[in-house]
Amino acid sequence: MEITELRIDQHGHLQNAADWSPEVADIFAQKDGLILTEKHLEIIMAVRDIYQETGDTPPMRLLIKVLRLRLHDDIDSRYLYRLFPDGPVRYASKYAGLPKPKHCM
């Protein structure tokens, strides 16, 4: 699959979340110079679940709180920035096939 086959918005996010797959996440990440690992996918899948439950991706502090409860206690902002250096909330959402979070610039 090519990124040109996907409908994306002006921010580079999928327009239709149903088009998402782990392969799409890899394509987006590679385009941004990032290779996804199991740790990335763990966060991406959790962000997808949170979005499905709430209809939004929470801001960083709330996201960390939820991820600590759902995944593991050692998640903090440094951990997320190591995985997503250009912005954990924005890029985890992008790679999860979700719209750009309202609170992200």
XYZ file of N, CA, C and O in Angstrom:
420
model
N 0.837 -1.181 0.000
C 0.000 0.000 0.000
C 0.882 1.244 0.000
O 1.905 1.289 0.643
N 0.467 2.221 -0.729
C 1.180 3.495 -0.820
C 0.386 4.566 -0.073
O -0.844 4.505 -0.011
N 1.094 5.551 0.433
C 0.419 6.644 1.137
C -0.492 7.416 0.189
O -1.513 7.953 0.611
N -0.177 7.419 -1.094
C -1.009 8.126 -2.073
C -2.366 7.451 -2.248
O -3.297 8.068 -2.748
N -2.480 6.191 -1.830
C -3.755 5.472 -1.922
C -4.687 5.831 -0.768
O -5.863 5.475 -0.794
N -4.166 6.513 0.248
C -4.944 6.842 1.433
C -5.432 8.280 1.374
O -4.726 9.161 0.897
N -6.632 8.518 1.876
C -7.149 9.885 1.968
C -6.690 10.462 3.305
O -7.043 9.938 4.358
N -5.883 11.516 3.210
C -5.376 12.147 4.425
C -5.785 13.622 4.451
O -6.040 14.213 3.405
N -5.837 14.185 5.661
C -6.215 15.586 5.791
C -4.988 16.485 5.668
O -3.877 16.009 5.420
N -5.183 17.774 5.853
C -4.098 18.736 5.685
C -2.994 18.577 6.732
O -1.899 19.095 6.575
N -3.259 17.826 7.810
C -2.264 17.602 8.859
C -1.558 16.252 8.712
O -0.728 15.897 9.532
N -1.927 15.491 7.678
C -1.303 14.195 7.447
C -1.963 13.042 8.171
O -1.422 11.937 8.225
N -3.154 13.267 8.726
C -3.896 12.217 9.431
C -4.910 11.590 8.485
O -5.416 12.248 7.577
N -5.232 10.324 8.725
C -6.245 9.661 7.917
C -7.581 10.383 8.023
O -7.974 10.801 9.106
N -8.275 10.484 6.915
C -9.625 11.058 6.938
C -10.643 10.019 7.373
O -11.662 10.359 7.954
N -10.364 8.765 7.097
C -11.277 7.684 7.453
C -10.533 6.685 8.338
O -9.672 5.954 7.859
N -10.883 6.651 9.610
C -10.205 5.768 10.565
C -10.333 4.299 10.178
O -9.491 3.481 10.547
N -11.354 3.956 9.407
C -11.541 2.567 8.974
C -10.447 2.118 7.997
O -10.258 0.922 7.784
N -9.713 3.060 7.422
C -8.611 2.724 6.506
C -7.355 2.309 7.257
O -6.374 1.898 6.644
N -7.359 2.434 8.596
C -6.161 2.166 9.392
C -5.842 0.676 9.465
O -6.714 -0.174 9.491
N -4.560 0.393 9.500
C -4.036 -0.939 9.779
C -2.619 -0.737 10.318
O -2.041 0.351 10.159
N -2.034 -1.751 10.941
C -0.638 -1.607 11.367
C 0.287 -1.257 10.203
O 1.263 -0.538 10.383
N -0.035 -1.732 9.005
C 0.763 -1.401 7.823
C 0.697 0.110 7.538
O 1.708 0.728 7.200
N -0.481 0.703 7.692
C -0.638 2.147 7.497
C 0.202 2.900 8.530
O 0.872 3.881 8.199
N 0.173 2.437 9.770
C 0.995 3.061 10.819
C 2.466 3.043 10.413
O 3.174 4.047 10.554
N 2.931 1.907 9.909
C 4.326 1.797 9.458
C 4.633 2.762 8.317
O 5.691 3.388 8.295
N 3.717 2.884 7.378
C 3.918 3.785 6.237
C 4.041 5.236 6.720
O 4.961 5.952 6.318
N 3.125 5.651 7.583
C 3.175 7.017 8.115
C 4.475 7.249 8.884
O 5.119 8.289 8.732
N 4.842 6.302 9.736
C 6.050 6.458 10.553
C 7.298 6.518 9.674
O 8.171 7.361 9.890
N 7.402 5.629 8.693
C 8.565 5.640 7.811
C 8.668 6.962 7.061
O 9.768 7.488 6.885
N 7.523 7.490 6.649
C 7.525 8.791 5.966
C 8.088 9.883 6.887
O 8.732 10.817 6.431
N 7.857 9.722 8.200
C 8.364 10.676 9.191
C 9.759 10.305 9.706
O 10.265 10.940 10.625
N 10.373 9.257 9.135
C 11.716 8.858 9.535
C 11.772 8.032 10.808
O 12.806 7.991 11.483
N 10.705 7.349 11.140
C 10.618 6.565 12.366
C 10.296 5.120 12.034
O 9.455 4.851 11.166
N 10.950 4.201 12.705
C 10.642 2.776 12.549
C 9.923 2.328 13.818
O 10.436 2.469 14.926
N 8.714 1.816 13.641
C 7.906 1.425 14.790
C 8.370 0.088 15.371
O 8.674 -0.843 14.636
N 8.382 0.046 16.698
C 8.714 -1.176 17.435
C 7.463 -1.650 18.185
O 6.418 -0.997 18.148
N 7.593 -2.754 18.891
C 6.484 -3.251 19.716
C 6.073 -2.211 20.760
O 4.900 -2.077 21.076
N 7.048 -1.461 21.298
C 6.730 -0.435 22.292
C 5.882 0.672 21.680
O 4.939 1.160 22.302
N 6.220 1.066 20.452
C 5.399 2.064 19.745
C 3.973 1.532 19.555
O 3.002 2.230 19.824
N 3.894 0.298 19.069
C 2.581 -0.275 18.774
C 1.741 -0.438 20.028
O 0.514 -0.279 19.980
N 2.367 -0.715 21.161
C 1.650 -0.817 22.425
C 0.963 0.523 22.745
O -0.217 0.557 23.106
N 1.695 1.610 22.574
C 1.134 2.944 22.829
C 0.071 3.281 21.786
O -1.008 3.778 22.119
N 0.357 3.008 20.528
C -0.591 3.298 19.446
C -1.913 2.569 19.670
O -2.990 3.162 19.547
N -1.849 1.302 20.022
C -3.080 0.539 20.237
C -3.841 1.062 21.459
O -5.075 1.138 21.440
N -3.125 1.458 22.505
C -3.779 2.035 23.685
C -4.451 3.356 23.330
O -5.581 3.631 23.771
N -3.790 4.182 22.522
C -4.375 5.454 22.094
C -5.633 5.204 21.267
O -6.641 5.894 21.422
N -5.596 4.192 20.411
C -6.793 3.835 19.627
C -7.938 3.441 20.551
O -9.079 3.860 20.356
N -7.635 2.636 21.566
C -8.666 2.201 22.510
C -9.256 3.392 23.269
O -10.475 3.486 23.432
N -8.390 4.278 23.737
C -8.849 5.462 24.478
C -9.751 6.315 23.584
O -10.814 6.771 24.008
N -9.335 6.511 22.343
C -10.130 7.312 21.406
C -11.491 6.661 21.173
O -12.519 7.342 21.150
N -11.497 5.356 21.019
C -12.755 4.646 20.769
C -13.707 4.796 21.963
O -14.911 4.939 21.782
N -13.146 4.814 23.169
C -13.964 4.930 24.373
C -14.442 6.359 24.636
O -15.535 6.557 25.150
N -13.611 7.356 24.298
C -13.905 8.738 24.688
C -14.203 9.675 23.527
O -14.722 10.771 23.745
N -13.797 9.299 22.323
C -13.993 10.167 21.168
C -12.915 11.219 21.006
O -13.030 12.108 20.170
N -11.833 11.127 21.801
C -10.745 12.092 21.700
C -9.466 11.457 22.238
O -9.511 10.480 22.974
N -8.349 12.047 21.853
C -7.068 11.664 22.433
C -6.781 12.662 23.545
O -6.789 13.863 23.291
N -6.547 12.184 24.764
C -6.347 13.134 25.867
C -5.022 13.877 25.760
O -4.085 13.406 25.114
N -4.932 15.042 26.418
C -3.656 15.751 26.474
C -2.621 14.916 27.228
O -2.948 13.942 27.902
N -1.378 15.312 27.111
C -0.244 14.533 27.596
C -0.397 14.030 29.037
O -0.235 12.836 29.283
N -0.665 14.899 29.976
C -0.726 14.464 31.380
C -1.787 13.402 31.607
O -1.556 12.410 32.291
N -2.955 13.619 31.036
C -4.031 12.642 31.191
C -3.695 11.353 30.448
O -3.972 10.257 30.938
N -3.092 11.469 29.283
C -2.687 10.287 28.529
C -1.707 9.449 29.340
O -1.846 8.228 29.428
N -0.727 10.082 29.953
C 0.253 9.362 30.770
C -0.454 8.634 31.912
O -0.187 7.462 32.178
N -1.369 9.321 32.556
C -2.107 8.724 33.675
C -2.859 7.464 33.221
O -2.805 6.418 33.871
N -3.540 7.569 32.094
C -4.310 6.436 31.571
C -3.373 5.310 31.131
O -3.628 4.130 31.412
N -2.278 5.649 30.455
C -1.339 4.625 29.998
C -0.699 3.898 31.174
O -0.472 2.684 31.118
N -0.408 4.615 32.248
C 0.143 3.966 33.445
C -0.832 2.949 34.012
O -0.434 1.874 34.442
N -2.105 3.280 34.021
C -3.116 2.356 34.531
C -3.295 1.150 33.613
O -3.448 0.025 34.080
N -3.246 1.386 32.315
C -3.533 0.312 31.357
C -2.316 -0.530 30.982
O -2.469 -1.713 30.680
N -1.139 0.086 30.956
C 0.033 -0.622 30.439
C 1.062 -0.916 31.526
O 1.218 -2.048 31.937
N 1.806 0.115 31.948
C 2.796 -0.093 33.004
C 3.151 1.213 33.690
O 3.046 2.292 33.115
N 3.568 1.090 34.949
C 3.808 2.232 35.837
C 4.939 3.158 35.405
O 4.972 4.308 35.833
N 5.874 2.662 34.615
C 7.048 3.476 34.303
C 6.872 4.390 33.092
O 7.823 5.003 32.631
N 5.665 4.529 32.600
C 5.416 5.448 31.482
C 5.402 6.877 32.020
O 4.701 7.182 32.973
N 6.213 7.719 31.401
C 6.228 9.144 31.715
C 6.480 9.901 30.421
O 6.580 9.303 29.349
N 6.559 11.217 30.511
C 6.728 12.005 29.291
C 8.048 11.687 28.596
O 8.113 11.658 27.366
N 9.100 11.436 29.363
C 10.396 11.103 28.733
C 10.294 9.811 27.923
O 10.832 9.715 26.815
N 9.616 8.826 28.481
C 9.412 7.561 27.782
C 8.686 7.801 26.458
O 9.099 7.315 25.404
N 7.600 8.582 26.507
C 6.824 8.845 25.294
C 7.608 9.664 24.276
O 7.510 9.417 23.076
N 8.391 10.629 24.743
C 9.212 11.427 23.815
C 10.345 10.607 23.202
O 10.773 10.892 22.084
N 10.837 9.601 23.911
C 11.841 8.715 23.293
C 11.210 7.942 22.139
O 11.852 7.704 21.120
N 9.969 7.550 22.300
C 9.286 6.807 21.244
C 8.815 7.714 20.101
O 8.910 7.354 18.933
N 8.281 8.883 20.465
C 7.708 9.815 19.486
C 8.338 11.191 19.703
O 7.704 12.085 20.281
N 9.575 11.392 19.244
C 10.329 12.616 19.551
C 9.670 13.924 19.101
O 9.881 14.961 19.716
N 8.875 13.888 18.054
C 8.293 15.119 17.523
C 6.961 15.497 18.173
O 6.357 16.487 17.786
N 6.519 14.715 19.141
C 5.264 15.004 19.841
C 4.470 13.733 20.065
O 3.816 13.255 19.137
N 4.533 13.177 21.253
C 3.895 11.884 21.524
C 2.397 11.833 21.249
O 1.929 10.898 20.595
N 1.654 12.811 21.715
C 0.202 12.749 21.547
C -0.162 12.879 20.072
O -0.938 12.089 19.537
N 0.416 13.851 19.423
C 0.097 14.088 18.008
C 0.491 12.896 17.128
O -0.288 12.422 16.307
N 1.717 12.409 17.288
C 2.185 11.363 16.389
C 1.645 9.985 16.743
O 1.396 9.174 15.846
N 1.403 9.714 18.005
C 0.743 8.456 18.358
C -0.662 8.440 17.758
O -1.113 7.415 17.239
N -1.335 9.588 17.785
C -2.666 9.689 17.176
C -2.593 9.517 15.661
O -3.400 8.809 15.063
N -1.621 10.160 15.059
C -1.457 10.063 13.599
C -1.214 8.617 13.191
O -1.865 8.101 12.276
N -0.289 7.955 13.866
C 0.037 6.570 13.510
C -1.081 5.612 13.877
O -1.161 4.518 13.338
N -1.971 6.034 14.786
C -3.124 5.222 15.169
C -4.301 5.417 14.210
O -5.346 4.799 14.374
N -4.113 6.297 13.213
C -5.167 6.525 12.226
C -6.269 7.436 12.716
O -7.368 7.440 12.166
N -5.967 8.238 13.735
C -6.964 9.104 14.352
C -6.786 10.550 13.903
O -5.711 10.934 13.449
N -7.816 11.360 14.083
C -7.679 12.785 13.732
C -6.650 13.473 14.624
O -6.336 12.998 15.705
N -6.160 14.593 14.132
C -5.238 15.395 14.934
C -5.959 15.826 16.199
O -7.078 16.337 16.126
N -5.356 15.580 17.373
C -6.018 15.991 18.624
C -6.288 17.489 18.646
O -5.476 18.288 18.177
N -7.422 17.867 19.208
C -7.848 19.269 19.238
C -6.836 20.165 19.955
O -6.676 21.317 19.594
N -6.182 19.631 20.950
C -5.279 20.431 21.773
C -3.848 20.489 21.226
O -3.000 21.126 21.822
N -3.581 19.837 20.105
C -2.241 19.857 19.503
C -2.184 20.936 18.417
O -3.108 21.095 17.642
N -1.057 21.626 18.357
C -0.889 22.667 17.352
C -0.557 22.061 16.010
O -0.010 21.079 15.845
